[in-house]
Coordinates of C-alpha atoms and ligand atoms in Angstrom, one line a residue:
M1 CA 21.5 -19.3 -5.4
I2 CA 18.5 -17.0 -6.1
R3 CA 19.1 -13.7 -4.3
T4 CA 16.6 -10.8 -4.7
R5 CA 16.5 -7.5 -3.0
F6 CA 14.2 -4.7 -2.2
A7 CA 16.1 -1.5 -2.5
P8 CA 13.9 1.4 -1.3
S9 CA 15.0 5.0 -0.9
P10 CA 13.9 6.2 2.5
T11 CA 11.3 8.7 1.7
G12 CA 9.2 8.3 4.8
F13 CA 6.4 6.5 2.9
M14 CA 5.8 3.1 1.4
H15 CA 4.1 3.4 -2.0
L16 CA 1.7 0.6 -2.8
G17 CA 3.6 -0.1 -6.0
G18 CA 6.8 -0.3 -3.9
L19 CA 5.2 -2.7 -1.5
R20 CA 4.1 -4.9 -4.3
T21 CA 7.7 -4.9 -5.7
A22 CA 8.9 -6.0 -2.2
L23 CA 6.2 -8.7 -2.1
Y24 CA 7.2 -10.2 -5.5
A25 CA 10.9 -10.0 -4.7
Y26 CA 10.2 -11.8 -1.4
I27 CA 7.9 -14.5 -2.9
F28 CA 10.2 -15.1 -5.8
A29 CA 13.2 -15.6 -3.5
K30 CA 11.3 -17.9 -1.1
K31 CA 9.7 -19.9 -3.8
N32 CA 13.2 -20.7 -5.1
G33 CA 14.8 -21.4 -1.8
G34 CA 16.7 -18.2 -2.1
R35 CA 17.3 -15.1 0.0
F36 CA 15.5 -11.8 0.2
I37 CA 17.7 -8.8 0.9
L38 CA 16.8 -5.4 2.2
R39 CA 19.1 -2.6 1.1
I40 CA 18.5 1.1 1.9
E41 CA 19.4 3.4 -1.0
D42 CA 20.1 6.7 0.7
T43 CA 22.8 8.2 -1.5
D44 CA 20.6 11.3 -2.0
Q45 CA 21.4 12.8 1.3
E46 CA 19.5 16.0 0.5
R47 CA 16.4 14.0 0.6
Y48 CA 17.1 12.4 3.9
V49 CA 14.0 12.0 6.0
E50 CA 14.2 11.3 9.7
G51 CA 12.6 8.0 10.7
A52 CA 12.1 6.9 7.1
T53 CA 14.0 3.6 7.5
K54 CA 11.7 2.7 10.4
V55 CA 8.7 3.1 8.1
I56 CA 10.3 0.6 5.7
Y57 CA 11.1 -1.9 8.5
D58 CA 7.7 -1.6 10.1
T59 CA 5.8 -1.9 6.8
L60 CA 7.7 -4.9 5.6
R61 CA 7.5 -6.7 9.0
G62 CA 3.9 -5.8 9.4
C63 CA 3.2 -7.5 6.1
G64 CA 5.3 -10.6 7.0
L65 CA 8.0 -9.8 4.4
D66 CA 11.0 -10.6 6.7
W67 CA 14.4 -10.2 5.1
D68 CA 17.3 -12.6 5.4
E69 CA 19.9 -9.9 5.2
G70 CA 19.5 -6.2 5.9
P71 CA 20.7 -3.2 7.8
D72 CA 19.4 -4.2 11.2
I73 CA 20.2 -7.9 11.0
G74 CA 23.4 -7.9 9.0
G75 CA 24.5 -10.6 6.6
D76 CA 27.7 -11.5 4.7
F77 CA 27.4 -8.6 2.2
G78 CA 26.9 -5.6 4.5
P79 CA 26.6 -2.9 5.3
Y80 CA 23.2 -2.7 3.7
I81 CA 22.8 1.0 3.9
Q82 CA 24.4 2.7 0.9
S83 CA 25.6 5.8 2.8
E84 CA 27.6 3.5 5.0
R85 CA 29.2 2.0 1.9
K86 CA 30.4 5.3 0.6
S87 CA 34.1 4.5 0.4
L88 CA 33.5 1.3 -1.5
Y89 CA 32.3 2.9 -4.8
L90 CA 35.1 5.2 -5.8
P91 CA 37.7 2.4 -6.6
Y92 CA 35.2 1.0 -9.2
A93 CA 34.7 4.4 -10.7
K94 CA 38.5 4.7 -11.0
Q95 CA 38.7 1.3 -12.6
L96 CA 36.3 2.6 -15.2
I97 CA 38.4 5.7 -15.7
E98 CA 41.4 3.4 -16.3
S99 CA 39.6 1.4 -18.9
G100 CA 38.3 4.5 -20.7
D101 CA 34.7 3.8 -19.7
A102 CA 34.4 6.8 -17.4
Y103 CA 36.1 10.2 -17.1
Y104 CA 36.5 13.1 -14.7
C105 CA 34.2 16.0 -15.4
F106 CA 35.0 19.4 -14.0
C107 CA 32.1 21.3 -15.6
T108 CA 30.3 23.4 -13.0
K109 CA 26.5 23.0 -12.6
D110 CA 26.0 26.5 -14.1
E111 CA 28.0 25.6 -17.2
V112 CA 26.1 22.4 -17.8
D113 CA 22.8 24.2 -17.1
E114 CA 23.7 26.9 -19.7
R115 CA 24.5 24.3 -22.3
R116 CA 21.2 22.5 -21.5
K117 CA 19.3 25.7 -21.9
A118 CA 21.0 26.4 -25.2
A119 CA 20.2 22.9 -26.4
E120 CA 16.6 23.2 -25.4
E121 CA 16.3 26.6 -27.2
R122 CA 17.5 24.8 -30.3
G123 CA 14.8 22.3 -29.7
E124 CA 17.2 19.5 -28.9
V125 CA 17.1 17.0 -26.1
F126 CA 20.2 17.8 -24.0
K127 CA 22.7 15.2 -23.0
Y128 CA 26.1 16.0 -21.6
D129 CA 28.4 16.7 -24.5
K130 CA 31.5 14.9 -23.4
H131 CA 33.2 18.2 -23.0
C132 CA 35.7 17.0 -20.4
L133 CA 36.5 13.8 -22.2
S134 CA 38.9 15.7 -24.4
L135 CA 41.0 16.9 -21.5
T136 CA 44.6 15.6 -21.5
K137 CA 46.0 13.6 -18.7
E138 CA 48.1 16.6 -17.6
E139 CA 45.1 19.0 -17.6
I140 CA 43.2 16.5 -15.5
Q141 CA 46.0 16.1 -13.0
A142 CA 46.5 19.8 -12.8
K143 CA 42.8 20.3 -11.9
L144 CA 42.8 17.5 -9.4
D145 CA 46.0 18.9 -7.8
A146 CA 44.3 22.3 -7.6
G147 CA 41.3 20.8 -5.9
V148 CA 38.8 21.7 -8.6
P149 CA 35.6 19.9 -7.7
Y150 CA 34.7 17.1 -10.1
V151 CA 32.2 14.4 -10.8
I152 CA 33.0 11.1 -12.6
R153 CA 30.9 10.4 -15.6
H154 CA 30.2 7.2 -17.5
N155 CA 31.6 7.3 -21.1
A156 CA 28.6 5.9 -22.9
P157 CA 28.9 4.7 -26.4
T158 CA 27.3 7.0 -29.0
T159 CA 26.8 4.4 -31.8
G160 CA 25.3 1.0 -32.0
E161 CA 22.6 -0.3 -29.7
T162 CA 22.3 -2.2 -26.4
T163 CA 19.8 -5.1 -26.0
Y164 CA 18.9 -6.9 -22.9
H165 CA 16.3 -9.4 -21.9
D166 CA 13.6 -8.7 -19.3
L167 CA 11.7 -11.7 -18.0
V168 CA 8.4 -9.8 -18.2
Y169 CA 8.9 -7.4 -21.1
G170 CA 11.1 -9.6 -23.3
D171 CA 14.0 -8.1 -25.4
I172 CA 14.5 -4.4 -25.0
T173 CA 16.8 -2.6 -27.5
T174 CA 18.0 0.9 -27.0
P175 CA 20.0 2.9 -29.5
N176 CA 23.2 4.0 -27.7
D177 CA 23.1 7.6 -29.0
I178 CA 20.2 8.4 -26.6
L179 CA 22.2 7.3 -23.6
D180 CA 23.8 10.2 -21.7
D181 CA 27.0 10.2 -19.8
M182 CA 25.4 9.8 -16.4
V183 CA 27.2 10.9 -13.3
L184 CA 28.7 7.9 -11.3
I185 CA 30.3 9.8 -8.5
K186 CA 29.0 13.2 -7.3
Q187 CA 31.0 16.2 -6.2
D188 CA 30.6 15.2 -2.6
G189 CA 32.2 11.9 -3.3
M190 CA 28.9 10.0 -2.9
P191 CA 27.9 7.6 -5.7
T192 CA 24.8 8.4 -7.6
Y193 CA 21.8 6.2 -7.2
N194 CA 22.5 4.7 -10.6
F195 CA 26.1 3.7 -9.9
A196 CA 25.6 2.5 -6.3
N197 CA 22.7 0.3 -7.5
V198 CA 24.9 -1.5 -10.0
V199 CA 27.9 -1.9 -7.7
D200 CA 25.7 -3.2 -4.9
D201 CA 23.7 -5.6 -6.9
H202 CA 26.9 -7.1 -8.1
L203 CA 28.7 -7.1 -4.7
M204 CA 25.6 -8.5 -3.0
Q205 CA 25.3 -11.2 -5.6
I206 CA 21.8 -10.3 -6.6
S207 CA 20.7 -12.8 -9.2
H208 CA 17.3 -11.3 -10.0
V209 CA 16.7 -7.5 -10.0
I210 CA 12.9 -7.0 -9.4
R211 CA 11.7 -3.4 -9.7
G212 CA 9.3 -1.0 -11.3
T213 CA 9.2 -0.3 -15.1
E214 CA 10.5 3.3 -14.4
Y215 CA 13.9 1.6 -14.6
L216 CA 13.4 -0.2 -17.9
S217 CA 15.0 2.6 -19.8
S218 CA 18.0 3.1 -17.4
T219 CA 18.8 -0.6 -17.5
P220 CA 20.8 -0.4 -20.7
K221 CA 23.1 2.1 -19.0
Y222 CA 23.5 -0.2 -16.0
N223 CA 24.3 -3.1 -18.3
L224 CA 27.1 -1.1 -20.0
L225 CA 28.6 -0.6 -16.6
Y226 CA 28.4 -4.3 -15.7
K227 CA 30.1 -5.1 -19.0
A228 CA 32.8 -2.5 -18.5
L229 CA 33.5 -3.8 -15.0
G230 CA 33.6 -7.4 -16.3
W231 CA 30.6 -8.5 -14.2
D232 CA 27.7 -10.8 -15.0
I233 CA 24.4 -9.0 -15.7
P234 CA 21.6 -10.1 -13.4
E235 CA 18.2 -11.3 -14.6
Y236 CA 15.6 -8.5 -14.8
I237 CA 12.0 -8.6 -13.8
H238 CA 10.4 -5.2 -14.3
L239 CA 7.0 -4.7 -12.9
P240 CA 4.2 -2.6 -14.5
P241 CA 3.1 0.4 -12.5
V242 CA 0.1 0.4 -10.2
M243 CA -2.3 3.1 -11.5
R244 CA -5.6 4.6 -10.4
D245 CA -6.8 4.3 -14.1
Q246 CA -5.2 4.3 -17.5
H247 CA -3.9 7.9 -17.1
H248 CA -3.5 8.6 -13.5
K249 CA -1.0 7.4 -10.9
L250 CA -2.0 6.7 -7.3
S251 CA -1.3 10.0 -5.6
K252 CA -0.3 11.3 -2.2
R253 CA -2.9 14.0 -2.5
D254 CA -5.7 11.6 -3.1
G255 CA -4.6 9.5 -0.2
D256 CA -4.4 6.3 -2.2
A257 CA -0.7 6.0 -2.8
Y258 CA 0.8 4.9 0.5
F259 CA 0.5 1.8 2.7
S260 CA 0.0 3.9 5.7
D261 CA -3.0 5.7 4.2
F262 CA -4.8 2.4 4.0
V263 CA -3.7 1.0 7.4
S264 CA -4.8 4.2 9.1
R265 CA -8.2 3.8 7.6
G266 CA -8.5 0.3 8.8
Y267 CA -7.4 -2.0 6.0
L268 CA -5.6 -5.1 7.2
P269 CA -2.0 -5.7 6.0
E270 CA -3.0 -9.3 5.1
A271 CA -5.8 -8.1 2.9
L272 CA -3.5 -5.5 1.2
I273 CA -0.9 -8.1 0.6
N274 CA -3.4 -10.6 -0.9
Y275 CA -4.8 -7.9 -3.1
L276 CA -1.4 -6.5 -4.2
A277 CA -0.3 -10.0 -5.1
L278 CA -3.1 -10.2 -7.6
L279 CA -2.5 -6.7 -8.9
G280 CA -0.4 -7.5 -11.9
W281 CA -0.1 -11.2 -11.4
N282 CA -2.5 -14.0 -11.7
P283 CA -2.2 -17.6 -10.6
G284 CA -3.7 -19.0 -13.8
D285 CA -6.8 -20.2 -12.1
E286 CA -9.8 -18.8 -10.2
R287 CA -8.2 -18.7 -6.7
E288 CA -8.2 -15.4 -4.9
F289 CA -7.3 -16.1 -1.4
F290 CA -3.6 -16.6 -0.7
T291 CA -1.6 -16.6 2.4
L292 CA 2.1 -15.6 1.9
S293 CA 3.1 -19.3 1.9
E294 CA 0.4 -20.2 -0.6
L295 CA 1.6 -17.3 -2.8
Q296 CA 5.1 -18.8 -2.7
D297 CA 3.7 -22.1 -4.1
A298 CA 1.5 -20.4 -6.7
F299 CA 3.8 -17.6 -7.9
S300 CA 5.5 -17.6 -11.3
V301 CA 7.0 -14.9 -13.3
K302 CA 5.0 -16.1 -16.3
G303 CA 1.8 -15.0 -14.5
I304 CA 3.0 -11.4 -14.3
N305 CA 1.0 -9.1 -16.6
N306 CA 3.0 -6.4 -18.4
A307 CA 0.1 -4.0 -18.7
P308 CA -0.3 -1.3 -16.0
A309 CA -2.2 -2.6 -13.1
I310 CA -5.4 -0.7 -12.2
F311 CA -5.9 -0.3 -8.5
D312 CA -9.5 -1.2 -7.6
I313 CA -10.4 0.1 -4.2
G314 CA -13.7 -1.8 -4.3
K315 CA -11.9 -5.1 -4.8
L316 CA -9.4 -4.3 -2.0
T317 CA -12.3 -3.4 0.3
W318 CA -14.0 -6.8 -0.5
F319 CA -10.7 -8.6 0.4
N320 CA -10.6 -6.5 3.6
F321 CA -14.1 -7.4 4.5
E322 CA -13.4 -11.1 4.0
Y323 CA -10.2 -10.9 6.1
I324 CA -12.0 -9.0 8.9
R325 CA -14.6 -11.7 9.0
R326 CA -12.0 -14.3 9.4
L327 CA -10.2 -12.6 12.3
P328 CA -10.3 -14.4 15.6
F329 CA -13.1 -12.6 17.6
D330 CA -10.8 -11.3 20.3
K331 CA -8.5 -9.7 17.7
Y332 CA -11.5 -8.1 16.0
L333 CA -12.8 -6.8 19.4
E334 CA -9.3 -5.3 20.1
M335 CA -9.0 -3.7 16.7
A336 CA -12.6 -2.4 16.6
T337 CA -12.8 -1.0 20.1
P338 CA -11.0 2.3 19.4
W339 CA -13.3 2.8 16.4
F340 CA -16.4 2.1 18.5
E341 CA -15.2 4.5 21.2
K342 CA -14.7 7.2 18.6
A343 CA -18.5 7.3 18.2
L344 CA -19.7 6.0 21.5
G345 CA -17.2 7.1 24.1
K346 CA -15.9 4.7 26.7
G347 CA -17.8 2.4 29.0
R348 CA -21.4 3.1 28.0
F349 CA -22.1 0.1 25.8
D350 CA -21.6 -3.6 25.7
L351 CA -18.8 -3.5 23.1
K352 CA -18.3 -7.2 23.1
R353 CA -21.9 -7.8 22.0
L354 CA -21.6 -4.9 19.6
A355 CA -18.5 -6.5 18.1
E356 CA -20.2 -9.8 17.7
L357 CA -22.8 -8.0 15.6
M358 CA -20.4 -5.9 13.7
Q359 CA -17.6 -8.3 12.7
I360 CA -19.5 -9.7 9.8
R361 CA -20.5 -6.2 8.7
T362 CA -17.2 -4.4 8.8
E363 CA -15.6 -3.7 5.4
V364 CA -13.1 -1.1 6.7
F365 CA -12.6 -0.1 10.3
D366 CA -13.0 3.6 9.6
R367 CA -16.6 3.0 8.6
I368 CA -17.5 1.7 12.1
P369 CA -18.2 5.1 13.8
D370 CA -20.9 6.1 11.3
M371 CA -22.4 2.6 11.6
V372 CA -22.7 2.7 15.3
R373 CA -23.2 6.3 16.2
F374 CA -27.0 5.9 16.4
L375 CA -26.5 3.9 19.6
A376 CA -25.3 7.0 21.3
E377 CA -27.3 9.7 19.5
M378 CA -30.7 9.1 18.0
P379 CA -30.6 10.3 14.4
E380 CA -33.4 12.2 12.8
F381 CA -35.2 10.1 10.3
P382 CA -38.1 10.4 7.8
D383 CA -41.4 8.6 8.4
E384 CA -40.8 6.9 5.0
L385 CA -38.5 4.5 6.9
Y386 CA -41.6 2.9 8.4
V387 CA -42.7 2.0 4.9
N388 CA -41.7 -1.5 4.0
K389 CA -43.8 -3.4 1.5
K390 CA -42.5 -6.8 2.4
M391 CA -43.1 -6.3 6.2
K392 CA -46.4 -4.7 5.4
T393 CA -45.7 -1.6 7.4
N394 CA -46.2 2.1 7.0
P395 CA -46.5 5.0 9.5
E396 CA -50.1 4.0 10.6
V397 CA -49.2 0.3 11.1
A398 CA -46.0 1.5 12.9
L399 CA -48.0 3.6 15.3
E400 CA -50.5 0.9 16.1
N401 CA -47.8 -1.7 16.7
L402 CA -45.5 0.6 18.7
Q403 CA -48.4 1.3 21.0
L404 CA -48.9 -2.4 21.3
I405 CA -45.4 -3.2 22.5
K406 CA -44.7 0.0 24.5
P407 CA -46.3 -1.2 27.7
V408 CA -44.8 -4.7 27.2
L409 CA -41.3 -3.3 27.0
E410 CA -42.0 -1.2 30.1
G411 CA -42.8 -4.3 32.0
I412 CA -39.6 -6.0 31.4
S413 CA -37.3 -5.8 34.4
D414 CA -34.4 -8.1 33.4
W415 CA -33.2 -6.3 30.2
T416 CA -31.4 -8.9 28.2
E417 CA -31.8 -9.9 24.5
T418 CA -33.4 -13.2 25.5
T419 CA -36.0 -11.7 27.9
I420 CA -36.9 -8.9 25.5
H421 CA -37.3 -11.5 22.7
D422 CA -39.2 -14.0 24.9
T423 CA -41.6 -11.3 26.1
I424 CA -42.3 -9.6 22.9
M425 CA -42.7 -12.6 20.6
P426 CA -45.8 -14.1 22.3
V427 CA -47.4 -10.6 22.3
I428 CA -47.0 -10.4 18.6
A429 CA -48.4 -13.9 18.1
E430 CA -51.4 -13.3 20.4
A431 CA -52.3 -10.1 18.6
G432 CA -52.2 -12.1 15.3
K433 CA -49.6 -9.9 13.8
K434 CA -46.7 -10.7 11.5
N435 CA -43.3 -10.4 13.2
G436 CA -42.0 -8.0 10.6
A437 CA -44.9 -5.7 11.0
V438 CA -44.0 -5.1 14.6
L439 CA -40.2 -5.6 14.7
W440 CA -39.5 -3.4 11.6
P441 CA -41.2 -0.3 13.1
M442 CA -39.6 -1.1 16.5
R443 CA -36.2 -1.2 15.0
I444 CA -36.7 2.0 13.0
A445 CA -38.2 3.8 16.1
I446 CA -35.2 3.0 18.3
S447 CA -32.4 3.3 15.7
G448 CA -33.6 5.7 13.1
K449 CA -31.8 3.6 10.5
E450 CA -32.8 1.3 7.7
N451 CA -29.6 -0.8 8.1
T452 CA -28.3 -1.6 11.5
P453 CA -26.0 -4.2 13.0
G454 CA -28.5 -6.6 14.6
G455 CA -32.3 -6.4 14.8
A456 CA -34.8 -4.7 17.2
F457 CA -33.9 -6.9 20.2
E458 CA -30.2 -6.5 19.9
I459 CA -30.5 -2.7 19.5
A460 CA -32.9 -2.5 22.4
Y461 CA -30.5 -4.4 24.6
L462 CA -27.5 -2.3 23.5
I463 CA -29.0 1.1 24.2
G464 CA -30.6 -0.1 27.4
K465 CA -34.2 0.0 28.7
D466 CA -34.4 3.8 29.6
E467 CA -33.2 4.8 26.1
T468 CA -35.4 2.2 24.4
M469 CA -38.5 3.7 26.2
R470 CA -37.4 7.3 25.5
R471 CA -37.0 6.5 21.8
T472 CA -40.2 4.5 21.6
D473 CA -42.2 7.3 23.3
A474 CA -40.7 9.9 21.0
A475 CA -41.6 7.9 18.0
I476 CA -45.2 7.4 19.1
A477 CA -45.6 11.0 19.9
R478 CA -44.4 12.1 16.5
L479 CA -46.6 9.6 14.7
V480 CA -49.6 10.7 16.8
S481 CA -48.9 14.4 16.0
K482 CA -49.0 13.6 12.3
Q483 CA -52.3 11.8 12.3
Ligands
LIG501 N1 16.0 2.9 -4.8 C1 15.2 2.7 -5.9 C2 13.8 3.2 -5.6 O1 13.4 3.4 -4.5 C3 15.1 1.2 -6.2 C4 15.3 0.8 -7.7 C5 15.8 -0.6 -7.8 O2 15.1 -1.5 -7.3 O3 16.7 -0.8 -8.6 O4 13.0 3.3 -6.5

């Protein structure tokens, strides 16, 4: 049975790299008829963040990554929150003490810090010096009886090397003398992240550990613990980091690191998931669009690239645009409305019509207000906008043609797109003019913009007759004054 897990620490944010890890762990389990488990790794209680588990739940569910076992839905291997498993870890640490693979350490933090400082001054990389390993059984018992605070440390070998196989990175060999005696149980009785992770992956029968490459170098230490406890080592799939460029990580400060940064700007979870799937993995063909279930069919560990994945916001934006285009119209209208209202207020415009015009032009929802603001407020614009070689217009032509249509517009009483169109078009034809030579200036005069959702008739309809006349008059007056 394939069992994968996503094991986030509740920090309050979901990093895009973390979300991609969750995605691959989910797809890999589903593809193989296995189970996807959610485990919350909150042994670092000092870093506890209120509401952080909810962020994890909401993000995963919002992306369709539903777990088969987890804190809120239970399962046969619960609890799935490490702080609720606290009592479970100590017996394993004691087993390791019995076998000589771990030991009590009574050194205080200050003592260890002092030795670290001294080592650094000598230009050495500090690792715990096994000081307490030499205590006798009696000395240890006396300290325990006296209630001296302690941690339990792994007794890592100092010679030889440890090799393991990673399904993405191949064989990884580490000389044992660089491994330090990591703490397994902390003074407060909580396991460290490193220890709980091993114990839980074993107890939860995780077959494939899928996580970021930041754990590649700790994995030999974990494997030594598996061996000492007599447990099978899981398969490993380490994933390359998601980077802004070769040298820079995505960062909180730049607002490009977290799922929530993107969702609040108006990226769709489906687009993010599709893009993240391809960030570090490729299907081996040209396909780019994948639903979650299509990903399950296409995914294979062989397609994972072991080079850092460079996050390309342009590509993500393109995916987003494509996903927005494909939204059912009502869904688009519902999602776009708050963004329209940001620029236009409530109740002044036919948002349904605006949405029809905007859906195929929306790359990211947060770009909507700037695109539609001109409907509520006429922007200033330079006369050069009237210049269009293809349409054969310039300010002089614009003035002539605006003067031609102004009285025609004034005469329209039933202000709909169709009537505006059906009234203006014959006038253009009768005057022997090119459509563009009239409609380009009209659109510029009433929008002040080179690019608008919809053409002259749509905009005239949206802003209404009074505003269309006001803007047309103002444009004519300005052109006249410049003659
Ligand atoms: N709790 C770890 C993290 O949030 C997970 C590491 C793992 O998957 O083993 O980075």
